[in-house]
Amino acid sequence: MELVTNSLKILNEEDKKDLDVARISEDEKSTASRKLYIESYGCQMNFADSEIVASILRENDFATTSKIEEAELILLNTCAIRENAEQKVRHRLQHLVPMKNKRKNVKIGILGCMAERLKTKLLEEEKIVDMVVGPDAYRDLPNLINEVEEGHKAVNVFLSREETYADITPIRLDSNGVTAFISIMRGCDNMCSFCVVPYTRGRERSRDAHSIVKEATDLFNQGYKEVTLLGQNVDSYKWQSADNSVVTFANLLEMVAQVSPDLRVRFSTSHPKDITDEVLYTIKKYDNICKYIHLPAQSGSSRILELMNRTYDREWYMGKIDRIREILGEECGISQDMIAGFCTETEEDHQDTLSLMDYVKYDYGYMFAYSERPNTPAAKKLTDDVPDDIKSRRLAEIIAKQREHSLERNQMSVGKVYKVLVEGFSKRSQEHLSGRNDQNKMIIFPRESFQKGDYVNVLVTECSSATLIGHIVE
Ligand code: SAH
Ligand code: SF4
Ligand code: F3S
């Protein structure tokens, strides 16, 4: 059974990486005659994929809408990472039944990781679904939609070794016009034993570096001021050009940083085994590459890390943290992902996780109770034997510890001045703006005469565990 606490996490209230919240498409101004509604679940890569889907379908006379009742095509871009992510989609489908009964011509498609995991089974289990499309099959959407319109159910869940959608310009959905995501690779070859991603997203492949730089340049020319380079494991990015020269992640970071000193560059996610000194020195070299690293540990126990097949142990991980602090300084933002209650986890293993957190003092984190995923190595070879109440309690302890550390790290920022990129109004008031500093901390401050897209210097005067508060200084 999935725990309710599973989706609990500490993060900046206004943070984008909201793994469990659905985001819906917005109203697109277009002459297209057909209306498409997309709802996206899961990670940033899924949101980025929805923007590719919107682009492919615009070529086929569809414009996105935020009003589900006016759409003739409804797409749910789904996540399979934990059981509750899938439950959420199933509940959503139940809610759509009355509408589908009323409007027979509306078509419903399931995209993304749940589509890939369940394939045709989804059509059997969820009768209102017309179409099941995996993450590498989005170019086929126009054909699949035709099939559905001819009265058939349509499925394409082929995974590709080459597809990167490099030539497709995403249509930015739910955009603040200032920050954007760029997918630099797809898939994952890591095989962490708990994880479904290698099965839902297929083999790792890197996108043409020039197409990435072009996308960043185009965004900057349109007024965007920050790009986040996305991949399940960005540090293993590797692309070979026609003349056989190889572009590594460090090279790519540098290429994107050179688009303009006014374009901030972020990236996610780094795997501890792959992040190199070369990457750290590149981050240091460019002021516009943000000093913030999301470095999921998953556990602080070497025994559990081995069972998870993370390929590093506690000491190696600590060594990486030391290296980050040596090269980028104490202030460099570091965040984590942790899993509580993985197979065979003892109280001692759990204490190792807490003590690793004490060692690192993460700025924030995303914390989850282990959720067994069918057909993963852990599901096949290990037993999900930590009782739910113990998982919950350990998760609560991890979350409480993170909250303490977030507060402590935020308090270190009080009295300091940071360069902040304004992303928009604060959630609570139009008199306040919000934006992030280099270390990815959200700061709220009175707006004065500034607006989104501006860089301002902000003196931090107070904080909570989630937010910094301050005012603009010269
Ligand atoms: N590629 C990223 C993570 C992608 S999934 C990385 O390697 O760090 C995001 C997070 O979900 C993971 O870091 C992990 O903490 C969590 N997660 C993945 N599978 C899970 C499972 N079966 N149960 C609970 N949490 C899981
Ligand atoms: Fe999953 Fe591990 Fe790949 Fe991350 S690196 S997506 S946790 S298999
Ligand atoms: Fe979920 Fe797939 Fe992302 S499983 S976390 S949407 S890669």
Coordinates of C-alpha atoms and ligand atoms in Angstrom, one line a residue:
M1 CA 0.0 0.0 0.0
E2 CA 1.2 3.5 -0.8
L3 CA 1.6 5.9 2.1
V4 CA -0.1 9.2 2.1
T5 CA 3.1 10.8 3.4
N6 CA 4.9 9.6 0.3
S7 CA 4.6 12.9 -1.6
L8 CA 5.7 15.0 1.4
K9 CA 8.7 17.1 0.6
I10 CA 10.3 20.3 1.7
L11 CA 10.9 22.7 -1.0
N12 CA 10.6 26.4 -1.7
E13 CA 6.9 27.1 -1.8
E14 CA 7.2 28.5 -5.2
D15 CA 9.6 25.9 -6.5
K16 CA 9.0 24.6 -10.0
K17 CA 10.2 21.0 -9.3
D18 CA 6.8 20.0 -7.9
L19 CA 6.9 16.3 -8.6
D20 CA 3.3 15.4 -7.7
V21 CA 1.3 18.4 -8.9
A22 CA -0.3 18.3 -12.3
R23 CA 0.2 21.3 -14.6
I24 CA -2.3 22.1 -17.2
S25 CA -1.9 23.7 -20.6
E26 CA -2.7 27.3 -21.1
D27 CA -4.7 29.2 -23.8
E28 CA -2.6 29.5 -26.9
K29 CA -3.3 32.4 -29.3
S30 CA -3.4 30.6 -32.6
T31 CA -5.5 30.3 -35.7
A32 CA -5.7 26.5 -35.2
S33 CA -9.2 25.2 -35.3
R34 CA -9.0 22.3 -32.9
K35 CA -8.5 22.5 -29.1
L36 CA -6.1 20.4 -27.1
Y37 CA -5.9 20.2 -23.3
I38 CA -2.7 18.7 -21.8
E39 CA -2.3 17.9 -18.1
S40 CA 1.3 17.0 -17.1
Y41 CA 2.4 14.9 -14.1
G42 CA 5.8 13.9 -12.8
C43 CA 9.2 15.4 -13.3
Q44 CA 10.4 18.4 -15.3
M45 CA 11.3 16.2 -18.2
N46 CA 7.6 15.3 -18.6
F47 CA 6.7 19.0 -18.6
A48 CA 9.3 19.6 -21.2
D49 CA 7.9 16.7 -23.3
S50 CA 4.4 18.2 -23.1
E51 CA 5.8 21.3 -24.7
I52 CA 7.2 19.1 -27.5
V53 CA 3.8 17.4 -27.9
A54 CA 2.1 20.8 -28.1
S55 CA 4.5 21.8 -30.9
I56 CA 3.9 18.6 -32.9
L57 CA 0.2 19.0 -32.6
R58 CA 0.2 22.6 -33.5
E59 CA 1.5 21.5 -36.9
N60 CA -1.7 19.5 -37.0
D61 CA -4.1 22.3 -36.4
F62 CA -4.4 21.9 -32.6
A63 CA -4.0 24.9 -30.2
T64 CA -3.7 24.3 -26.4
T65 CA -6.5 25.4 -24.0
S66 CA -6.7 25.7 -20.3
K67 CA -10.5 24.8 -20.4
I68 CA -10.9 21.1 -20.5
E69 CA -14.6 21.5 -21.4
E70 CA -13.8 23.1 -24.8
A71 CA -11.1 20.5 -25.8
E72 CA -11.7 17.8 -28.3
L73 CA -8.5 16.1 -27.4
I74 CA -7.5 15.5 -23.7
L75 CA -4.0 14.3 -23.1
L76 CA -2.6 13.3 -19.7
N77 CA 1.2 13.1 -19.6
T78 CA 1.8 10.7 -16.8
C79 CA 4.4 9.6 -14.3
A80 CA 5.0 6.1 -12.9
I81 CA 7.8 6.8 -10.4
R82 CA 5.7 5.8 -7.3
E83 CA 2.4 4.0 -7.0
N84 CA 0.7 7.2 -5.8
A85 CA 1.7 9.0 -9.0
E86 CA -0.2 6.4 -11.0
Q87 CA -3.2 6.4 -8.6
K88 CA -3.5 10.1 -9.1
V89 CA -3.9 9.6 -12.9
R90 CA -6.4 6.8 -12.4
H91 CA -8.5 9.1 -10.1
R92 CA -8.3 11.8 -12.7
L93 CA -9.6 9.4 -15.3
Q94 CA -12.6 8.4 -13.1
H95 CA -13.4 12.1 -12.8
L96 CA -13.4 12.4 -16.6
V97 CA -16.0 9.6 -17.1
P98 CA -19.2 11.8 -16.8
M99 CA -17.7 14.3 -19.3
K100 CA -16.8 11.5 -21.8
N101 CA -20.3 10.1 -21.5
K102 CA -21.8 13.5 -22.3
R103 CA -19.4 14.5 -25.1
K104 CA -18.9 11.3 -27.1
N105 CA -16.6 12.9 -29.6
V106 CA -14.0 13.9 -27.0
K107 CA -10.8 11.7 -27.2
I108 CA -8.6 10.9 -24.3
G109 CA -4.9 9.9 -24.6
I110 CA -2.4 8.7 -22.0
L111 CA 1.2 9.8 -22.7
G112 CA 4.4 9.4 -20.8
C113 CA 5.8 6.9 -18.3
M114 CA 2.6 5.2 -17.2
A115 CA 1.6 4.7 -20.8
E116 CA 5.0 3.1 -21.4
R117 CA 4.8 0.9 -18.3
L118 CA 1.3 -0.4 -18.8
K119 CA 1.0 -0.4 -22.6
T120 CA -2.2 -2.0 -23.9
K121 CA -3.1 -3.0 -20.3
L122 CA -4.1 0.6 -19.8
L123 CA -6.8 0.3 -22.5
E124 CA -8.2 -2.8 -20.8
E125 CA -8.2 -1.3 -17.4
E126 CA -9.4 2.2 -18.2
K127 CA -12.2 2.0 -20.7
I128 CA -12.4 5.7 -21.4
V129 CA -8.8 5.8 -22.7
D130 CA -8.6 6.0 -26.6
M131 CA -4.9 6.2 -27.1
V132 CA -1.7 5.1 -25.3
V133 CA 1.5 6.8 -26.4
G134 CA 5.0 6.3 -24.9
P135 CA 7.6 9.0 -24.5
D136 CA 9.5 8.2 -27.7
A137 CA 6.4 8.0 -30.0
Y138 CA 5.2 11.6 -29.9
R139 CA 6.0 12.2 -33.6
D140 CA 3.4 9.5 -34.4
L141 CA 0.6 11.4 -32.5
P142 CA -1.0 12.8 -35.7
N143 CA -1.4 9.3 -37.1
L144 CA -2.6 7.9 -33.8
I145 CA -5.2 10.6 -33.6
N146 CA -6.4 9.8 -37.1
E147 CA -6.8 6.1 -36.1
V148 CA -8.8 7.1 -33.1
E149 CA -11.0 9.3 -35.2
E150 CA -11.7 6.4 -37.4
G151 CA -13.1 4.6 -34.4
H152 CA -10.1 2.5 -33.3
K153 CA -8.0 2.5 -30.1
A154 CA -4.4 3.5 -30.9
V155 CA -1.2 2.5 -29.2
N156 CA 2.5 3.3 -29.8
V157 CA 4.9 2.5 -27.1
F158 CA 8.1 1.8 -29.1
L159 CA 11.2 3.0 -27.3
S160 CA 13.9 4.5 -29.5
R161 CA 17.7 4.5 -29.3
E162 CA 17.9 7.8 -31.2
E163 CA 14.9 10.0 -30.7
T164 CA 15.8 13.3 -28.9
Y165 CA 13.2 15.6 -30.6
A166 CA 16.2 17.8 -31.3
D167 CA 14.6 19.6 -34.3
I168 CA 11.3 20.4 -32.6
T169 CA 10.9 23.8 -31.0
P170 CA 8.8 23.4 -27.9
I171 CA 5.8 25.5 -27.4
R172 CA 6.3 27.0 -23.9
L173 CA 3.3 26.1 -21.7
D174 CA 2.7 27.6 -18.3
S175 CA 5.7 30.0 -18.9
N176 CA 6.7 33.1 -16.9
G177 CA 8.6 34.2 -20.0
V178 CA 11.8 34.4 -17.9
T179 CA 12.9 30.8 -17.1
A180 CA 12.7 27.7 -19.4
F181 CA 13.7 24.1 -19.4
I182 CA 15.8 22.5 -22.2
S183 CA 16.0 18.7 -22.5
I184 CA 19.6 17.7 -23.3
M185 CA 19.2 14.0 -23.2
R186 CA 16.6 11.2 -22.8
G187 CA 16.4 7.9 -21.1
C188 CA 18.7 6.4 -18.4
D189 CA 21.2 3.6 -18.4
N190 CA 21.8 3.5 -14.6
M191 CA 19.5 0.8 -13.4
C192 CA 19.1 1.9 -9.8
S193 CA 17.2 -1.1 -8.4
F194 CA 14.2 0.8 -7.1
C195 CA 13.6 2.9 -10.3
V196 CA 11.2 2.5 -13.1
V197 CA 12.6 5.2 -15.4
P198 CA 15.0 3.0 -17.4
Y199 CA 11.9 0.9 -18.4
T200 CA 9.7 3.8 -19.1
R201 CA 12.2 6.1 -20.9
G202 CA 14.5 3.6 -22.5
R203 CA 18.2 3.9 -23.2
E204 CA 20.2 7.0 -22.5
R205 CA 20.9 9.2 -25.5
S206 CA 22.3 12.8 -25.8
R207 CA 20.8 15.5 -28.0
D208 CA 22.8 17.4 -30.7
A209 CA 24.8 20.0 -28.8
H210 CA 24.3 22.6 -31.5
S211 CA 20.5 22.2 -31.3
I212 CA 20.7 22.8 -27.5
V213 CA 22.8 26.0 -27.9
K214 CA 20.4 27.2 -30.7
E215 CA 17.4 26.6 -28.4
A216 CA 19.1 28.6 -25.6
T217 CA 20.0 31.4 -28.0
D218 CA 16.5 31.6 -29.3
L219 CA 15.1 31.7 -25.8
F220 CA 17.5 34.5 -24.9
N221 CA 16.5 36.5 -28.0
Q222 CA 12.9 36.1 -26.9
G223 CA 13.6 37.6 -23.5
Y224 CA 14.2 34.5 -21.4
K225 CA 16.9 35.0 -18.8
E226 CA 17.4 31.5 -17.4
V227 CA 17.6 28.0 -18.8
T228 CA 17.7 24.7 -16.9
L229 CA 19.4 21.8 -18.8
L230 CA 17.5 18.6 -18.1
G231 CA 18.4 15.0 -18.0
Q232 CA 18.0 12.0 -15.6
N233 CA 21.8 12.1 -15.3
V234 CA 23.2 15.2 -17.0
D235 CA 26.8 14.4 -16.1
S236 CA 26.8 11.5 -18.5
Y237 CA 25.8 13.8 -21.4
K238 CA 28.1 12.9 -24.4
W239 CA 27.5 13.9 -28.0
Q240 CA 29.7 13.2 -30.9
S241 CA 29.6 15.6 -33.8
A242 CA 30.0 14.8 -37.5
D243 CA 33.8 15.5 -37.3
N244 CA 34.0 13.0 -34.4
S245 CA 34.8 15.6 -31.7
V246 CA 33.0 14.8 -28.5
V247 CA 31.0 17.2 -26.4
T248 CA 30.9 16.4 -22.7
F249 CA 28.6 17.9 -20.1
A250 CA 31.3 20.3 -19.0
N251 CA 31.8 21.4 -22.7
L252 CA 28.0 21.8 -23.1
L253 CA 27.7 23.9 -19.9
E254 CA 30.4 26.2 -21.2
M255 CA 28.8 26.5 -24.7
V256 CA 25.4 27.4 -23.2
A257 CA 27.0 29.8 -20.7
Q258 CA 28.7 31.6 -23.6
V259 CA 25.3 32.4 -25.2
S260 CA 25.2 35.6 -23.0
P261 CA 26.5 36.6 -19.5
D262 CA 22.8 37.6 -18.9
L263 CA 21.5 34.1 -19.4
R264 CA 21.6 32.1 -16.3
V265 CA 22.3 28.4 -16.7
R266 CA 21.0 25.7 -14.3
F267 CA 21.0 21.9 -14.7
S268 CA 19.4 18.8 -13.1
T269 CA 19.9 16.0 -12.2
S270 CA 23.5 15.2 -11.3
H271 CA 24.4 11.6 -10.4
P272 CA 27.1 11.5 -7.6
K273 CA 29.1 8.9 -9.5
D274 CA 29.4 11.0 -12.7
I275 CA 29.8 14.7 -11.6
T276 CA 33.5 15.5 -12.4
D277 CA 35.9 18.1 -11.2
E278 CA 35.9 19.4 -14.8
V279 CA 32.1 20.2 -14.4
L280 CA 32.7 21.8 -11.0
Y281 CA 35.5 24.0 -12.4
T282 CA 33.3 25.0 -15.4
I283 CA 30.6 26.1 -12.9
K284 CA 33.2 28.1 -11.0
K285 CA 34.5 29.7 -14.2
Y286 CA 31.2 31.3 -15.3
D287 CA 29.3 33.7 -13.2
N288 CA 26.1 32.9 -15.0
I289 CA 26.3 29.1 -14.3
C290 CA 24.4 28.9 -11.0
K291 CA 26.2 27.6 -7.9
Y292 CA 23.6 25.0 -7.1
I293 CA 23.8 21.2 -7.4
H294 CA 20.9 18.7 -7.0
L295 CA 22.9 15.6 -5.9
P296 CA 20.4 12.9 -4.9
A297 CA 21.9 10.6 -2.2
Q298 CA 18.9 8.2 -1.8
S299 CA 20.4 6.8 1.4
G300 CA 23.3 7.4 3.8
S301 CA 23.9 3.7 4.4
S302 CA 26.6 2.0 2.2
R303 CA 24.8 -1.3 2.5
I304 CA 21.5 0.1 1.3
L305 CA 23.3 2.1 -1.5
E306 CA 24.8 -1.2 -2.7
L307 CA 21.3 -2.8 -2.8
M308 CA 20.0 0.2 -4.6
N309 CA 22.8 -0.2 -7.2
R310 CA 23.8 3.4 -6.9
T311 CA 27.4 2.4 -7.5
Y312 CA 28.8 4.8 -4.8
D313 CA 29.0 4.4 -1.1
R314 CA 28.6 6.8 1.8
E315 CA 32.3 7.8 1.8
W316 CA 32.5 8.4 -1.9
Y317 CA 29.4 10.6 -1.6
M318 CA 30.9 12.6 1.2
G319 CA 34.0 13.0 -0.8
K320 CA 32.0 14.5 -3.7
I321 CA 30.4 16.9 -1.2
D322 CA 33.8 17.9 0.1
R323 CA 35.0 18.5 -3.5
I324 CA 32.0 20.7 -4.3
R325 CA 32.6 22.8 -1.2
E326 CA 36.4 23.0 -1.9
I327 CA 35.9 24.2 -5.5
L328 CA 32.6 26.1 -5.3
G329 CA 32.7 27.3 -1.6
E330 CA 30.5 26.7 1.4
E331 CA 27.7 28.7 -0.1
C332 CA 27.1 26.5 -3.1
G333 CA 23.5 25.3 -2.9
I334 CA 23.1 21.5 -2.5
S335 CA 19.9 19.6 -2.5
Q336 CA 19.0 15.9 -2.1
D337 CA 16.5 13.1 -2.9
M338 CA 16.1 10.5 -0.2
I339 CA 14.2 7.3 0.0
A340 CA 13.0 6.1 3.4
G341 CA 12.3 2.4 4.1
F342 CA 14.0 0.7 1.1
C343 CA 14.1 -3.1 1.3
T344 CA 15.8 -4.5 4.4
E345 CA 16.6 -1.0 5.8
T346 CA 17.3 -1.2 9.5
E347 CA 17.2 1.4 12.2
E348 CA 21.0 1.7 11.9
D349 CA 20.8 2.3 8.1
H350 CA 18.2 5.0 8.8
Q351 CA 20.5 6.6 11.3
D352 CA 23.2 6.6 8.6
T353 CA 20.9 8.6 6.4
L354 CA 20.2 11.1 9.2
S355 CA 23.9 11.4 10.0
L356 CA 24.8 11.9 6.3
M357 CA 22.3 14.8 6.2
D358 CA 24.0 16.2 9.3
Y359 CA 27.3 16.0 7.5
V360 CA 26.1 17.7 4.3
K361 CA 23.5 20.2 5.7
Y362 CA 21.5 20.3 2.4
D363 CA 19.7 23.5 1.5
Y364 CA 16.6 21.4 0.7
G365 CA 15.4 18.1 -0.4
Y366 CA 12.8 15.8 -2.0
M367 CA 12.0 12.9 0.3
F368 CA 9.9 9.8 -0.4
A369 CA 8.8 6.6 1.2
Y370 CA 9.9 3.6 -0.9
S371 CA 7.3 2.4 -3.3
E372 CA 7.9 -0.9 -5.0
R373 CA 7.6 -0.7 -8.8
P374 CA 6.6 -3.9 -10.6
N375 CA 9.4 -5.5 -12.6
T376 CA 12.3 -3.4 -11.3
P377 CA 15.4 -5.2 -10.0
A378 CA 14.3 -4.5 -6.4
A379 CA 10.8 -5.9 -7.0
K380 CA 12.3 -9.0 -8.6
K381 CA 15.1 -9.7 -6.1
L382 CA 14.4 -8.0 -2.8
T383 CA 11.5 -7.9 -0.4
D384 CA 9.6 -4.7 0.4
D385 CA 9.8 -5.6 4.1
V386 CA 9.8 -2.3 6.0
P387 CA 6.3 -1.9 7.4
D388 CA 4.4 1.2 6.3
D389 CA 4.2 2.8 9.8
I390 CA 8.0 2.5 10.1
K391 CA 8.5 4.0 6.6
S392 CA 6.3 6.9 7.6
R393 CA 8.1 7.5 10.8
R394 CA 11.5 7.4 9.2
L395 CA 10.3 9.7 6.4
A396 CA 8.9 12.1 9.0
E397 CA 12.3 12.1 10.7
I398 CA 14.2 12.8 7.5
I399 CA 11.7 15.6 6.6
A400 CA 12.1 17.2 10.1
K401 CA 15.9 17.0 9.8
Q402 CA 15.8 18.7 6.4
R403 CA 13.5 21.4 7.7
E404 CA 16.1 22.2 10.4
H405 CA 18.9 22.3 7.9
S406 CA 17.0 24.4 5.4
L407 CA 16.4 26.9 8.2
E408 CA 20.0 26.9 9.3
R409 CA 21.3 27.3 5.7
N410 CA 18.7 30.1 5.1
Q411 CA 19.8 31.9 8.2
M412 CA 23.4 32.0 6.8
S413 CA 22.0 34.2 4.0
V414 CA 20.5 36.8 6.3
G415 CA 22.6 40.0 6.1
K416 CA 24.0 39.1 2.7
V417 CA 23.3 40.7 -0.7
Y418 CA 22.4 38.5 -3.7
K419 CA 21.8 39.0 -7.4
V420 CA 18.3 37.9 -8.0
L421 CA 16.5 37.2 -11.3
V422 CA 12.9 38.5 -10.9
E423 CA 10.5 35.7 -12.0
G424 CA 7.2 37.5 -11.2
F425 CA 5.0 38.6 -8.4
S426 CA 5.1 36.9 -5.1
K427 CA 2.2 34.4 -4.7
R428 CA 0.7 36.5 -1.9
S429 CA 1.0 40.0 -3.1
Q430 CA 1.3 42.1 -6.2
E431 CA 3.4 44.6 -4.2
H432 CA 6.1 42.0 -3.8
L433 CA 8.3 40.3 -6.4
S434 CA 9.9 36.9 -6.2
G435 CA 13.0 35.4 -7.8
R436 CA 15.9 33.2 -7.1
N437 CA 19.5 33.8 -6.2
D438 CA 22.4 31.8 -7.6
Q439 CA 22.0 29.1 -5.0
N440 CA 18.4 28.5 -6.1
K441 CA 16.8 30.1 -3.0
M442 CA 13.6 31.9 -3.5
I443 CA 13.7 35.5 -2.2
I444 CA 10.6 37.8 -1.8
F445 CA 11.0 41.6 -1.7
P446 CA 9.0 44.8 -2.3
R447 CA 8.7 45.4 -6.0
E448 CA 9.7 49.1 -6.3
S449 CA 9.8 49.8 -10.0
F450 CA 11.1 46.5 -11.1
Q451 CA 9.5 43.7 -13.1
K452 CA 10.0 40.1 -14.2
G453 CA 13.1 39.5 -16.2
D454 CA 15.1 42.2 -14.3
Y455 CA 18.3 41.4 -12.3
V456 CA 18.3 43.1 -8.9
N457 CA 20.5 43.1 -5.9
V458 CA 18.6 42.1 -2.8
L459 CA 19.7 42.3 0.9
V460 CA 18.2 39.4 2.8
T461 CA 16.8 40.6 6.2
E462 CA 14.8 37.6 7.4
C463 CA 13.9 34.0 6.5
S464 CA 11.8 30.9 7.1
S465 CA 12.9 27.4 6.3
A466 CA 11.3 27.8 2.8
T467 CA 11.9 31.5 1.8
L468 CA 14.2 34.4 2.2
I469 CA 12.8 37.9 2.6
G470 CA 14.6 41.1 1.8
H471 CA 14.7 44.4 -0.1
I472 CA 16.4 45.8 -3.2
V473 CA 19.7 47.7 -2.7
E474 CA 21.9 49.5 -5.2
Ligands
SAH1 N1 17.5 10.6 -12.2 C1 17.3 11.1 -10.9 C2 16.0 10.8 -10.3 C3 14.8 10.6 -11.0 S1 13.4 10.0 -10.1 C4 18.4 10.6 -10.1 O1 19.1 9.7 -10.3 O2 18.6 11.2 -9.0 C5 13.3 11.2 -8.8 C6 13.4 10.6 -7.4 O3 12.3 9.8 -7.1 C7 14.6 9.7 -7.2 O4 15.8 10.5 -6.9 C8 14.2 8.9 -6.0 O5 14.5 9.6 -4.8 C9 12.7 8.9 -6.1 N2 12.2 7.5 -6.5 C10 12.5 6.9 -7.6 N3 12.0 5.6 -7.6 C11 11.3 5.5 -6.4 C12 10.6 4.5 -5.7 N4 10.4 3.3 -6.3 N5 10.1 4.8 -4.5 C13 10.3 6.0 -3.9 N6 11.0 6.9 -4.4 C14 11.5 6.7 -5.7
SF4_2 FE1 16.3 6.2 -11.9 FE2 18.7 5.9 -11.1 FE3 18.2 6.6 -13.6 FE4 17.8 8.3 -11.7 S1 19.8 7.5 -12.3 S2 16.5 7.9 -13.4 S3 17.1 7.0 -10.0 S4 17.7 4.7 -12.7
F3S3 FE1 7.9 10.2 -13.5 FE2 8.8 9.4 -15.9 FE3 9.7 11.6 -14.8 S1 8.3 8.1 -14.1 S2 9.6 11.2 -12.6 S3 7.6 11.3 -15.4 S4 10.8 10.2 -16.1

